[in-house]
Coordinates of C-alpha atoms in Angstrom, one line a residue:
M29 CA -3.1 -10.9 39.7
S30 CA -1.2 -8.4 37.6
N31 CA -0.2 -4.8 38.6
F32 CA -2.6 -3.6 35.9
S33 CA -5.8 -5.2 37.2
S34 CA -9.1 -3.5 37.8
Y35 CA -9.2 -5.4 41.1
N36 CA -6.2 -3.4 42.3
R37 CA -7.5 0.1 41.8
D38 CA -8.0 1.1 45.4
A39 CA -4.6 -0.3 46.5
V40 CA -2.8 1.7 43.8
F41 CA -4.5 4.9 44.8
K42 CA -3.6 4.4 48.5
K43 CA 0.0 3.5 47.6
L44 CA 0.5 6.6 45.6
E45 CA -0.9 8.8 48.4
N46 CA 1.9 7.7 50.7
E47 CA 5.0 8.4 48.6
E48 CA 6.6 11.2 46.5
L49 CA 6.9 10.4 42.9
D50 CA 9.7 11.5 40.6
V51 CA 7.4 12.0 37.7
L52 CA 3.6 12.3 37.5
V53 CA 2.1 12.2 34.1
I54 CA -1.4 13.6 33.4
G55 CA -3.0 11.9 30.4
G56 CA -3.2 8.2 29.4
G57 CA -3.1 8.6 25.6
I58 CA -0.2 7.5 23.5
T59 CA 1.9 10.6 24.5
G60 CA 1.4 10.0 28.2
A61 CA 2.0 6.3 27.8
G62 CA 5.2 6.9 26.0
I63 CA 6.5 9.4 28.5
S64 CA 5.7 7.1 31.5
L65 CA 7.5 4.2 29.8
D66 CA 10.6 6.3 29.1
A67 CA 10.7 7.7 32.6
S68 CA 10.3 4.2 34.2
M69 CA 13.0 2.8 32.0
R70 CA 15.4 5.3 33.4
G71 CA 14.6 4.4 36.9
M72 CA 12.3 7.3 37.8
N73 CA 9.4 6.6 40.1
T74 CA 6.5 7.3 37.8
A75 CA 2.7 7.4 37.8
V76 CA 0.2 8.2 35.0
F77 CA -3.4 9.3 35.6
E78 CA -6.1 9.4 32.9
M79 CA -9.5 11.0 33.7
Q80 CA -11.4 8.7 31.1
D81 CA -10.2 5.4 30.0
F82 CA -6.7 5.0 28.5
A83 CA -6.7 6.1 24.8
A84 CA -10.3 7.2 25.1
G85 CA -9.6 10.5 23.3
T86 CA -7.5 11.1 20.2
S87 CA -5.5 7.9 20.7
S88 CA -8.4 5.6 19.8
R89 CA -9.9 7.9 17.2
S90 CA -7.1 8.4 14.6
T91 CA -6.9 7.1 11.1
K92 CA -5.1 4.1 12.7
L93 CA -1.9 4.6 10.6
V94 CA 1.6 4.8 11.9
H95 CA 2.4 6.7 8.8
G96 CA 5.5 8.5 7.5
G97 CA 4.0 11.8 6.9
L98 CA 3.8 12.0 3.1
R99 CA 1.2 14.7 3.3
Y100 CA 3.7 16.9 5.1
L101 CA 5.9 17.1 2.1
Q102 CA 3.2 19.3 0.5
Q103 CA 3.8 21.7 3.4
F104 CA 7.6 21.4 3.1
E105 CA 7.8 20.0 6.6
I106 CA 11.0 18.2 5.6
K107 CA 12.4 17.6 9.1
M108 CA 9.0 16.2 10.3
V109 CA 8.9 13.7 7.4
A110 CA 12.4 12.6 8.2
D111 CA 11.8 12.2 11.9
I112 CA 8.5 10.4 11.8
G113 CA 9.5 8.3 8.9
K114 CA 12.4 6.9 10.9
E115 CA 10.2 6.5 14.0
R116 CA 7.7 4.5 12.1
A117 CA 10.2 1.7 11.6
I118 CA 11.0 1.7 15.3
V119 CA 7.3 1.5 16.3
Y120 CA 6.9 -1.4 13.9
E121 CA 9.9 -3.4 15.1
N122 CA 9.0 -2.9 18.8
G123 CA 5.4 -4.0 18.3
P124 CA 4.9 -5.9 15.1
H125 CA 1.7 -7.5 16.4
V126 CA -0.1 -4.1 16.5
T127 CA 1.6 -2.5 13.5
T128 CA 1.7 -4.0 10.0
P129 CA 2.9 -2.8 6.6
E130 CA 0.1 -1.8 4.2
W131 CA 0.8 -0.9 0.6
M132 CA -1.0 2.3 -0.3
M133 CA -2.0 3.4 -3.8
L134 CA -2.2 7.1 -4.7
P135 CA -4.1 7.5 -8.0
F136 CA -3.7 10.7 -9.9
H137 CA -6.2 12.1 -12.4
K138 CA -6.1 14.9 -14.9
G139 CA -6.6 18.2 -13.1
G140 CA -5.9 16.6 -9.6
T141 CA -3.5 17.7 -6.9
F142 CA -0.9 15.1 -7.9
G143 CA 0.4 14.2 -11.3
P144 CA 2.9 11.5 -12.5
F145 CA 5.9 13.8 -12.2
T146 CA 5.1 15.4 -8.8
T147 CA 4.1 12.0 -7.4
N148 CA 7.2 10.3 -8.6
V149 CA 9.5 13.1 -7.2
G150 CA 7.5 13.3 -4.0
L151 CA 7.6 9.6 -3.3
R152 CA 11.3 9.4 -4.2
V153 CA 12.0 12.3 -1.7
Y154 CA 9.8 10.6 0.9
D155 CA 11.7 7.3 0.5
F156 CA 15.0 9.1 1.1
L157 CA 13.8 11.3 4.0
A158 CA 11.9 8.5 5.8
G159 CA 14.7 5.9 5.3
V160 CA 12.3 3.5 3.7
K161 CA 13.5 -0.1 3.3
K162 CA 14.6 -1.2 -0.2
D163 CA 11.7 -3.7 -0.6
E164 CA 9.2 -1.0 0.5
R165 CA 10.3 1.8 -1.8
R166 CA 7.8 3.5 -4.1
Q167 CA 6.7 2.2 -7.5
M168 CA 4.9 4.0 -10.3
F169 CA 1.9 2.4 -12.1
K170 CA 0.3 3.1 -15.5
P171 CA -3.5 3.5 -15.4
E172 CA -4.0 -0.2 -16.4
R173 CA -2.0 -1.5 -13.5
A174 CA -3.6 0.8 -11.1
L175 CA -7.1 -0.4 -12.2
A176 CA -6.0 -4.0 -11.9
R177 CA -5.0 -3.4 -8.3
E178 CA -8.2 -1.6 -7.5
P179 CA -11.0 -1.8 -10.1
L180 CA -13.3 0.5 -8.1
I181 CA -11.3 3.7 -8.6
K182 CA -12.5 6.3 -11.1
E183 CA -11.3 5.3 -14.6
E184 CA -12.1 8.6 -16.3
D185 CA -9.0 10.8 -16.7
L186 CA -6.9 8.4 -14.7
R187 CA -3.2 9.1 -15.5
G188 CA -1.6 6.4 -13.2
A189 CA -0.8 5.9 -9.6
G190 CA 2.0 5.9 -7.0
F191 CA 2.5 2.9 -4.8
Y192 CA 4.2 3.1 -1.4
V193 CA 4.1 1.6 2.0
E194 CA 2.2 2.9 5.1
Y195 CA 1.8 1.1 8.4
K196 CA -1.6 0.1 9.8
T197 CA -2.1 0.0 13.5
D198 CA -4.8 -0.4 16.2
D199 CA -4.1 3.0 17.9
A200 CA -5.8 2.1 21.2
R201 CA -4.1 -1.3 21.5
L202 CA -0.8 0.3 20.7
T203 CA -1.4 2.8 23.6
I204 CA -2.4 0.0 25.9
E205 CA 0.7 -2.2 25.0
V206 CA 3.0 0.8 25.7
L207 CA 1.3 1.4 29.0
K208 CA 1.5 -2.3 30.0
K209 CA 5.3 -2.3 29.3
A210 CA 5.5 0.9 31.4
V211 CA 3.6 -0.8 34.3
E212 CA 5.9 -3.9 33.9
K213 CA 8.9 -1.5 34.3
G214 CA 7.4 0.1 37.5
T215 CA 4.9 2.8 36.4
N216 CA 1.7 3.0 38.4
A217 CA -1.2 3.7 35.9
L218 CA -4.8 4.5 36.7
N219 CA -7.7 5.3 34.4
Y220 CA -10.9 7.2 35.6
A221 CA -8.5 9.3 37.7
K222 CA -9.3 13.0 37.2
I223 CA -6.9 15.8 38.2
T224 CA -9.2 18.4 39.9
D225 CA -6.5 20.8 41.2
F226 CA -2.8 21.3 41.5
I227 CA -0.9 21.6 44.8
Y228 CA 1.9 24.2 45.1
A229 CA 4.8 24.6 47.6
D230 CA 5.4 27.9 49.4
S231 CA 7.9 28.8 46.7
G232 CA 5.0 28.7 44.1
K233 CA 6.4 25.6 42.4
I234 CA 4.0 22.9 41.5
S235 CA 4.4 19.9 43.9
G236 CA 1.4 17.6 43.5
V237 CA -2.2 17.1 42.3
V238 CA -5.6 16.5 43.8
V239 CA -6.9 13.4 42.0
K240 CA -10.5 12.1 42.1
D241 CA -11.2 8.4 41.6
E242 CA -14.2 8.7 39.2
I243 CA -15.3 5.2 40.1
S244 CA -15.4 5.5 43.9
G245 CA -15.7 9.2 44.3
E246 CA -12.7 9.3 46.6
T247 CA -10.2 12.1 46.4
Y248 CA -6.5 11.7 47.0
K249 CA -3.4 14.0 47.1
V250 CA -0.4 12.8 45.2
Y251 CA 2.9 14.5 45.3
A252 CA 5.7 14.5 42.7
K253 CA 8.9 16.3 41.9
K254 CA 7.9 16.7 38.2
I255 CA 4.5 17.0 36.8
I256 CA 3.9 16.5 33.0
N257 CA 0.8 17.6 31.3
A258 CA 0.2 15.2 28.4
A259 CA -3.5 15.6 28.2
G260 CA -3.9 16.0 24.5
P261 CA -6.9 18.2 23.7
W262 CA -7.1 19.1 27.4
V263 CA -3.5 20.5 27.6
D264 CA -4.7 24.1 27.6
D265 CA -7.4 23.4 30.2
L266 CA -4.7 22.3 32.6
R267 CA -2.4 25.2 31.7
E268 CA -5.4 27.5 32.6
V269 CA -5.7 25.8 36.0
D270 CA -2.0 26.5 36.5
G271 CA -2.4 30.1 35.4
S272 CA 0.2 29.6 32.6
K273 CA -1.8 29.6 29.4
Q274 CA -0.2 32.3 27.3
G275 CA 1.4 32.7 23.9
K276 CA 0.8 29.6 21.8
S277 CA -2.3 27.6 22.3
L278 CA -4.2 24.7 20.9
V279 CA -6.6 24.7 18.0
L280 CA -8.8 21.6 17.9
T281 CA -9.9 20.1 14.7
K282 CA -12.3 17.2 14.3
G283 CA -11.7 14.1 12.1
V284 CA -14.5 11.7 11.2
H285 CA -14.2 8.2 9.7
L286 CA -16.9 6.0 8.3
V287 CA -16.9 2.2 8.3
F288 CA -18.5 -0.1 5.7
S289 CA -18.9 -3.8 5.4
K290 CA -16.8 -5.4 2.6
D291 CA -20.1 -6.5 0.9
T292 CA -21.0 -2.8 0.5
F293 CA -17.5 -1.5 -0.2
P294 CA -15.4 -4.4 -1.6
L295 CA -12.1 -2.5 -1.4
Q296 CA -9.1 -4.6 -2.3
Q297 CA -6.4 -2.0 -2.0
A298 CA -5.7 0.9 0.5
I299 CA -6.1 4.1 -1.4
Y300 CA -5.0 7.7 -0.6
F301 CA -6.9 10.0 -2.8
D302 CA -7.9 13.6 -3.7
A303 CA -11.4 14.6 -2.6
P304 CA -13.2 17.1 -4.8
D305 CA -12.1 20.0 -2.5
G306 CA -8.4 19.0 -2.7
R307 CA -8.2 17.3 0.8
M308 CA -6.5 14.0 0.9
I309 CA -8.6 11.0 2.1
F310 CA -7.7 7.5 3.1
A311 CA -9.8 4.4 2.2
I312 CA -8.4 1.4 3.9
P313 CA -9.5 -2.3 3.9
R314 CA -9.5 -3.9 7.4
G315 CA -10.5 -7.5 7.7
N316 CA -14.1 -7.8 6.4
K317 CA -14.6 -4.0 6.6
A318 CA -13.4 -0.9 4.8
Y319 CA -13.0 2.5 6.5
V320 CA -12.7 6.0 5.0
G321 CA -11.5 9.3 6.5
T322 CA -10.9 11.9 7.4
T323 CA -12.6 15.3 7.7
D324 CA -10.8 18.3 9.1
T325 CA -13.0 21.0 10.7
T326 CA -12.4 23.4 13.5
Y327 CA -14.0 22.1 16.7
E328 CA -15.3 24.0 19.7
G329 CA -17.7 21.6 21.3
N330 CA -17.5 19.1 24.2
I331 CA -13.9 17.8 24.0
A332 CA -14.7 14.5 25.7
H333 CA -17.5 13.8 23.2
P334 CA -17.0 14.8 19.6
Q335 CA -19.7 13.4 17.3
M336 CA -20.2 12.9 13.6
T337 CA -22.6 15.4 12.0
E338 CA -24.7 14.9 8.9
G339 CA -22.3 17.3 7.2
D340 CA -19.3 15.1 8.1
R341 CA -21.0 12.0 6.9
D342 CA -22.2 13.5 3.6
Y343 CA -18.8 15.0 2.9
L344 CA -17.1 11.6 3.1
L345 CA -19.9 9.9 1.2
G346 CA -19.4 12.5 -1.5
A347 CA -15.6 11.9 -1.6
I348 CA -16.2 8.1 -1.8
N349 CA -18.6 8.5 -4.7
Y350 CA -16.2 10.8 -6.5
M351 CA -13.3 8.4 -6.4
F352 CA -15.3 5.1 -6.5
P353 CA -18.3 6.2 -8.7
S354 CA -19.7 2.7 -9.3
L355 CA -20.5 2.3 -5.5
N356 CA -23.2 5.0 -5.3
M357 CA -22.8 5.0 -1.5
K358 CA -25.7 6.3 0.6
A359 CA -26.1 7.2 4.3
G360 CA -27.8 3.8 5.0
D361 CA -24.6 2.0 3.9
V362 CA -22.6 3.3 6.9
E363 CA -22.1 0.5 9.4
S364 CA -20.3 2.5 12.1
S365 CA -18.2 5.6 12.5
W366 CA -15.9 7.5 14.9
A367 CA -15.0 11.1 15.5
G368 CA -11.7 12.2 17.0
L369 CA -9.9 15.5 17.8
R370 CA -6.5 16.7 16.7
P371 CA -4.8 19.0 19.1
L372 CA -2.8 21.4 16.8
I373 CA -0.5 24.1 18.1
A374 CA -1.2 27.6 16.8
E375 CA 0.1 31.1 17.3
D376 CA -2.6 33.3 18.7
D377 CA -3.4 34.7 15.3
A378 CA -3.5 31.4 13.4
D379 CA -7.0 30.7 12.2
N380 CA -6.7 28.2 9.3
P381 CA -6.5 24.7 10.8
G382 CA -5.6 23.1 7.5
E383 CA -2.3 25.1 7.5
I384 CA -1.3 24.4 11.1
S385 CA 1.4 21.7 11.4
R386 CA 1.2 18.9 13.9
K387 CA 4.6 19.6 15.4
D388 CA 5.1 18.8 19.0
E389 CA 6.3 21.4 21.5
I390 CA 7.1 21.5 25.2
F391 CA 6.0 24.4 27.4
I392 CA 7.4 25.0 30.8
S393 CA 5.4 27.3 33.1
D394 CA 6.8 29.4 35.9
S395 CA 5.4 26.9 38.4
G396 CA 7.4 24.1 36.8
L397 CA 4.5 22.4 35.1
I398 CA 5.8 20.7 31.9
S399 CA 3.2 20.6 29.1
M400 CA 3.7 18.5 26.0
A401 CA 1.4 19.6 23.2
G402 CA 0.8 18.6 19.5
G403 CA 2.6 15.7 17.9
K404 CA 1.5 12.6 16.1
L405 CA 0.9 9.0 16.9
T406 CA 3.9 7.9 14.9
G407 CA 6.3 10.2 16.9
Y408 CA 5.1 9.2 20.4
R409 CA 8.5 7.6 21.4
K410 CA 10.6 10.5 20.2
M411 CA 8.3 13.0 21.9
A412 CA 8.6 11.0 25.1
K413 CA 12.4 10.9 24.9
E414 CA 12.5 14.7 24.4
T415 CA 10.3 15.2 27.4
I416 CA 12.2 12.9 29.7
D417 CA 15.6 14.2 28.5
L418 CA 14.4 17.6 29.7
V419 CA 13.3 16.1 33.1
A420 CA 16.6 14.3 33.4
K421 CA 18.5 17.5 32.7
Q422 CA 16.4 19.3 35.4
F423 CA 17.1 16.6 38.0
K424 CA 20.8 16.9 37.2
E425 CA 20.9 20.6 37.6
E426 CA 18.6 20.8 40.7
E427 CA 19.6 17.7 42.6
G428 CA 22.8 16.4 41.0
I429 CA 21.0 13.1 40.1
L430 CA 22.2 11.5 36.9
Y431 CA 19.8 9.4 34.9
S432 CA 20.6 7.3 31.9
D433 CA 19.8 8.1 28.3
S434 CA 16.6 6.9 26.8
E435 CA 16.4 3.1 26.5
T436 CA 13.2 2.7 24.4
K437 CA 14.5 2.7 20.8
H438 CA 15.0 -1.1 20.8
L439 CA 12.6 -1.9 23.6
P440 CA 9.7 -4.2 22.6
I441 CA 6.3 -3.0 24.0
S442 CA 4.1 -5.5 25.8
G443 CA 3.2 -8.3 23.4
G444 CA 6.1 -7.3 21.1
E445 CA 8.6 -9.7 22.6
V446 CA 8.6 -11.8 19.5
G447 CA 12.0 -11.0 17.9
G448 CA 10.9 -8.1 15.8
S449 CA 9.0 -8.2 12.5
K450 CA 10.9 -11.2 11.2
G451 CA 10.6 -13.2 14.4
F452 CA 6.8 -12.4 14.5
E453 CA 6.2 -14.4 11.3
Q454 CA 7.6 -17.6 12.9
F455 CA 5.9 -16.8 16.2
K456 CA 2.5 -16.6 14.4
K457 CA 3.0 -20.0 12.8
D458 CA 3.9 -21.6 16.1
K459 CA 1.0 -20.0 18.0
L460 CA -1.5 -20.7 15.2
S461 CA -0.8 -24.4 15.7
E462 CA -1.2 -24.1 19.4
G463 CA -4.5 -22.2 19.0
Q464 CA -5.9 -24.8 16.6
E465 CA -4.8 -27.6 18.9
I466 CA -7.0 -26.1 21.8
G467 CA -10.0 -25.8 19.5
L468 CA -9.8 -22.3 17.9
T469 CA -10.5 -21.8 14.2
E470 CA -7.6 -20.6 12.1
E471 CA -9.2 -17.1 11.7
T472 CA -9.9 -16.7 15.4
A473 CA -6.5 -17.9 16.4
L474 CA -4.8 -15.5 14.0
N475 CA -6.9 -12.5 15.1
I476 CA -6.0 -13.2 18.8
I477 CA -2.3 -13.6 18.0
Q478 CA -2.3 -10.4 16.0
S479 CA -4.1 -8.5 18.8
Y480 CA -2.1 -9.7 21.8
G481 CA 1.3 -10.8 20.4
A482 CA 3.5 -12.5 22.9
N483 CA 0.7 -12.2 25.6
V484 CA -1.4 -14.6 23.6
E485 CA -0.3 -17.5 25.8
I486 CA -2.2 -16.0 28.7
L487 CA -5.3 -15.7 26.5
F488 CA -5.0 -19.4 25.4
D489 CA -4.6 -20.4 29.1
I490 CA -7.7 -18.5 30.2
Y491 CA -9.6 -20.0 27.2
Q492 CA -8.7 -23.5 28.1
N493 CA -9.1 -23.3 31.9
K494 CA -12.3 -21.2 32.2
Q495 CA -14.7 -22.9 29.8
A496 CA -17.1 -23.8 32.5
E497 CA -17.1 -20.3 33.9
A498 CA -17.7 -18.9 30.4
E499 CA -20.6 -21.2 29.8
E500 CA -22.2 -20.2 33.1
A501 CA -21.8 -16.5 32.1
G502 CA -23.4 -17.2 28.7
I503 CA -20.3 -15.8 26.9
E504 CA -18.4 -17.5 24.1
P505 CA -15.1 -18.9 25.6
I506 CA -12.8 -16.9 23.5
V507 CA -14.8 -13.7 24.1
F508 CA -14.7 -14.6 27.8
A509 CA -10.9 -15.0 27.6
E510 CA -10.5 -11.5 26.1
L511 CA -12.8 -10.1 28.8
I512 CA -10.9 -11.7 31.7
Y513 CA -7.6 -10.6 30.2
A514 CA -8.9 -7.0 29.7
M515 CA -10.0 -6.7 33.3
E516 CA -7.1 -8.4 35.0
Y517 CA -4.2 -7.3 32.7
E518 CA -5.4 -4.2 31.0
L519 CA -7.4 -2.3 33.6
A520 CA -10.7 -2.4 31.7
Y521 CA -13.4 -1.4 34.2
K522 CA -16.4 -0.3 32.0
P523 CA -18.1 -2.1 29.1
V524 CA -17.0 0.8 26.8
D525 CA -13.3 0.1 27.7
F526 CA -13.7 -3.5 26.6
F527 CA -15.8 -3.0 23.5
I528 CA -13.9 0.1 22.2
R529 CA -10.4 0.4 23.4
R530 CA -9.5 -3.2 24.2
T531 CA -11.1 -4.9 21.1
G532 CA -12.0 -2.0 18.7
A533 CA -15.3 -3.9 18.2
L534 CA -17.7 -0.9 18.4
F535 CA -15.9 0.5 15.3
F536 CA -15.3 -2.6 13.3
E537 CA -17.7 -5.3 14.6
I538 CA -20.7 -3.4 15.8
E539 CA -23.1 -6.4 15.6
W540 CA -20.6 -8.4 17.7
V541 CA -21.0 -5.7 20.4
R542 CA -24.8 -5.9 20.2
S543 CA -24.8 -9.7 20.5
H544 CA -22.4 -9.9 23.5
K545 CA -23.1 -6.7 25.4
E546 CA -25.8 -8.0 27.8
N547 CA -23.9 -11.0 29.1
V548 CA -20.6 -9.1 29.2
I549 CA -22.2 -6.3 31.3
N550 CA -23.9 -8.8 33.6
Y551 CA -20.6 -10.6 34.2
M552 CA -18.6 -7.4 34.8
A553 CA -21.2 -6.1 37.2
K554 CA -21.0 -9.3 39.2
V555 CA -17.2 -9.6 39.5
L556 CA -16.4 -5.9 39.9
N557 CA -19.2 -5.4 42.4
W558 CA -21.0 -2.6 40.6
T559 CA -24.0 -1.0 42.2
D560 CA -27.3 -1.1 40.3
Q561 CA -26.8 2.5 39.5
Q562 CA -23.3 1.9 38.0
K563 CA -24.7 -1.0 35.9
E564 CA -27.4 1.2 34.5
E565 CA -25.1 4.1 33.9
Y566 CA -22.4 2.0 32.1
N567 CA -25.1 0.2 30.1
Q568 CA -26.5 3.6 29.0
Q569 CA -23.0 4.8 28.1
L570 CA -22.5 1.9 25.7
D571 CA -26.0 2.2 24.2
Q572 CA -25.4 5.9 23.6
L573 CA -22.1 5.2 21.7
L574 CA -23.7 2.5 19.7
H575 CA -26.4 4.9 18.7
E576 CA -24.0 7.7 17.8
A577 CA -21.8 5.4 15.7
I578 CA -24.5 5.3 13.1
T579 CA -26.7 8.3 13.8
P580 CA -25.2 11.7 13.1
V581 CA -26.2 14.9 14.8
K582 CA -27.6 17.7 12.5

C-alpha cells in the first residue's frame, strides 16, 4: 500500500501528532504542492494539509494552460513574461505526460485590439523574453492561411493572424503529480484536513495548528517550526485568524469556462481572440470537446463554491458567436462548465480587477506565519523555490542549520520519469504496444498513458489482475483500474475526488460520470467503510455539481 492511500489517513494523522515538523504547509493546490516538494527535496520534515480535496479550488478550475503570459505584455509586465516563459519549459520537461505543446492562433480583425504590426512585434518580444525554442517561435499568417487553419473564425474584416505555442495541461493532475513526488520524497499529505486554529508559543510565535479531520471529525494538534499559508483564495482568512491581515490584501475574481461537444463546436485549432468588449478569450480543442473561457468578474460569494451565472454563460456565448458567427451557439449547446477563482494581490485602494497583476508575494507576520499569495499555475515551481529559500535562510540564522539549494529544476514529477519530452514519445510507443497486448483499444491506452505517464504500469497491472473484482462491482475494468489507483495511490476519498480532480470527467466527459457514478459510489462506500449518511452526503455532492455544471444561477 502506498504512502498516499486513503486507507492510511488515520495513521498519518496520528504520526503527525507525535512529532515536530520542520515545515507545515496549509493548502493543497499547486502552490502548496510545489512548496512541500521543494522543502522535502532539501531534507525538511514536511506536511501539507488541505481542507477540501487537493486542487479542489483554483488548481482544478483554471484555463488549463501552462502559458507564457503573452497577455502580460499588454500590461508591460516584462519580468513576469520572462520568468514564467522560462518556467513553462521546466514544467513541460519535468512532466511531459500532463503538459503538451499547443499551437495557438491569434486572429486580428480591423478595429480589434491587435493588428499585424503589434502582433508581430509582440510575439517577437514574447519569443525573446520567454526563451521560446526555435521550432516553436511565432509565425505570421495572411487571412487565407488563417482561415485554412480554422474555417470557423470570422472572415469579415480579417487581416491575418499570429501563430505561437502555448502549453496545454490538466491542472488538477499536474497538482496531484507534484504532490505524489513530494510524498515519495517524504512529505506527509492529507486532504479533508481543515486548520481550525493556530497554536502559539509563550513568545507569541506561531508553533502549530489545530487540524480537524473532516472525514472522521477527530481533531489533532500538529507542531512545526515553520508554518506556510498557501491557501490560495483563503490566504487572507488565515491571516485574519493570525491577526496579521494588513496592508495588501486579496481581490478575488471569478473565471468561467464552457465546454461543448465537437459535434456542436467542431474547433480544429486553438484560438486566442478579442471579445467584443476587448477581453481576450481562449477557445481550445480537447479530445472530442472544445472549451471556451474565461470571464473576469469581481467575486465576493462563497469561496469554496463559485458558480456560473446566466450572465457568465451568456457573455461567453456572445463572445463565441462574435468570433465564430456560423455556429449560432445557444444555452442548450453547453455540455458542461466550471467556475474558478483567481486570488489577485491588490493595494487597499485597488478596485479594478482587470488591472491587477497576478504577481506572487510573500508576507511574513509578526508571529512568523509565512503567507504566499498571488502567482500563477505556470510559476508554481519558482514560487516554491522562493518560499523555501526564505525558510532555509531563517533556519540558518535561527538555528545554524544549512540546507541545500532547490533541487526541483530538473526533477521529474510523479509520472514524469520518462526522459523528458523527447523520451516520452518513445515511452508512449512502447506502452501503447503493452496496452494493446493486454486488451485495451489504442485510444484508451493512449489516454491512460497521457494521464499517468510512468505510473501507467501500475494501472496496467491493476487492469489485468482485478478483472473479476471489476466485474463483480459492475465497473468497466479500465475504469476500475483508475478508481483503485486513485484511492490507493492518490488519496481519493470521495466520488467528486475521482470524477473531477483525478479524471477531469465531470468537465469533459459528463455522460461518462452519469453512467459510472452509481457503481463507483457503491464500491467506494464498501471498501472505505462509509456510513449510510456519508454515502448519501457524497452522492448528493456529486449530483449537485453535475447539476451546476449545466445549470447557471440567475
